[in-house]
mmCIF file of C-alpha atoms in Angstrom:
data_model
loop_
_atom_site.group_PDB
_atom_site.id
_atom_site.type_symbol
_atom_site.label_atom_id
_atom_site.label_comp_id
_atom_site.label_asym_id
_atom_site.label_seq_id
_atom_site.Cartn_x
_atom_site.Cartn_y
_atom_site.Cartn_z
ATOM 1 C CA MET A 1 106.975 54.571 111.117
ATOM 2 C CA ASN A 2 105.596 55.683 114.464
ATOM 3 C CA LEU A 3 106.937 53.880 117.555
ATOM 4 C CA PRO A 4 105.387 54.436 120.897
ATOM 5 C CA LYS A 5 106.839 57.090 123.192
ATOM 6 C CA GLN A 6 108.430 54.495 125.757
ATOM 7 C CA PHE A 7 111.173 53.499 122.667
ATOM 8 C CA TRP A 8 111.897 57.288 121.695
ATOM 9 C CA GLY A 9 115.923 57.560 121.848
ATOM 10 C CA GLN A 10 116.803 53.691 121.930
ATOM 11 C CA GLN A 11 117.780 51.396 119.827
ATOM 12 C CA VAL A 12 115.230 49.459 118.684
ATOM 13 C CA GLU A 13 115.297 46.088 116.382
ATOM 14 C CA VAL A 14 112.340 46.291 113.149
ATOM 15 C CA ILE A 15 110.735 42.746 112.576
ATOM 16 C CA VAL A 16 109.079 42.593 108.943
ATOM 17 C CA LEU A 17 107.429 39.086 108.479
ATOM 18 C CA ALA A 18 105.687 38.088 105.758
ATOM 19 C CA THR A 19 102.330 36.527 106.443
ATOM 20 C CA PRO A 20 100.074 34.067 103.625
ATOM 21 C CA ALA A 21 98.633 36.707 101.255
ATOM 22 C CA GLN A 22 95.033 36.089 101.105
ATOM 23 C CA GLU A 23 93.773 35.177 97.335
ATOM 24 C CA ALA A 24 91.711 37.763 96.088
ATOM 25 C CA HIS A 25 87.576 37.300 95.549
ATOM 26 C CA ILE A 26 86.822 37.962 92.369
ATOM 27 C CA SER A 27 83.333 38.667 92.004
ATOM 28 C CA PRO A 28 82.001 36.784 88.361
ATOM 29 C CA LYS A 29 80.125 39.801 86.497
ATOM 30 C CA LYS A 30 77.079 40.453 86.758
ATOM 31 C CA SER A 31 74.796 41.443 83.636
ATOM 32 C CA LEU A 32 71.951 43.434 82.972
ATOM 33 C CA ARG A 33 71.519 41.068 79.433
ATOM 34 C CA GLY A 34 67.778 40.172 79.549
ATOM 35 C CA CYS A 35 66.639 40.931 83.027
ATOM 36 C CA LEU A 36 63.789 42.823 81.273
ATOM 37 C CA HIS A 37 62.575 40.532 78.926
ATOM 38 C CA HIS A 38 59.577 39.844 80.718
ATOM 39 C CA TYR A 39 58.406 43.331 79.772
ATOM 40 C CA THR A 40 59.098 42.587 75.851
ATOM 41 C CA ASN A 41 55.897 42.918 73.557
ATOM 42 C CA PRO A 42 56.083 40.708 70.442
ATOM 43 C CA ALA A 43 54.131 43.032 67.981
ATOM 44 C CA PHE A 44 56.164 45.630 68.835
ATOM 45 C CA ILE A 45 59.333 44.152 68.240
ATOM 46 C CA GLU A 46 58.571 44.585 64.530
ATOM 47 C CA ARG A 47 58.274 48.035 64.786
ATOM 48 C CA GLU A 48 61.391 48.928 67.166
ATOM 49 C CA HIS A 49 63.818 49.965 63.846
ATOM 50 C CA GLU A 50 60.864 53.115 63.213
ATOM 51 C CA ALA A 51 60.308 53.621 67.342
ATOM 52 C CA TRP A 52 62.590 56.803 67.261
ATOM 53 C CA GLN A 53 61.478 57.834 64.016
ATOM 54 C CA ASP A 54 57.383 57.354 65.412
ATOM 55 C CA ALA A 55 58.516 59.801 68.469
ATOM 56 C CA VAL A 56 59.906 62.137 66.560
ATOM 57 C CA LYS A 57 56.956 62.651 64.177
ATOM 58 C CA GLU A 58 54.436 62.900 67.344
ATOM 59 C CA LYS A 59 56.454 64.987 69.850
ATOM 60 C CA TYR A 60 57.321 68.254 66.457
ATOM 61 C CA ASP A 61 54.470 66.679 63.746
ATOM 62 C CA HIS A 62 52.531 70.223 65.191
ATOM 63 C CA TYR A 63 55.243 72.709 64.599
#
């Protein structure tokens, strides 16, 4: 505990009082789920399961 210099070397009384606990403000979890929905192209949805293979084939097919 840091006391002001005027109290150094003197006997002091320290009183500790409890203050009412403030409620912790918990903000709701935010989710990015669905935030890109307006970019969807229904024509590509049926091709999603092949997208990775097609990308790799396109990138490395010329080797």
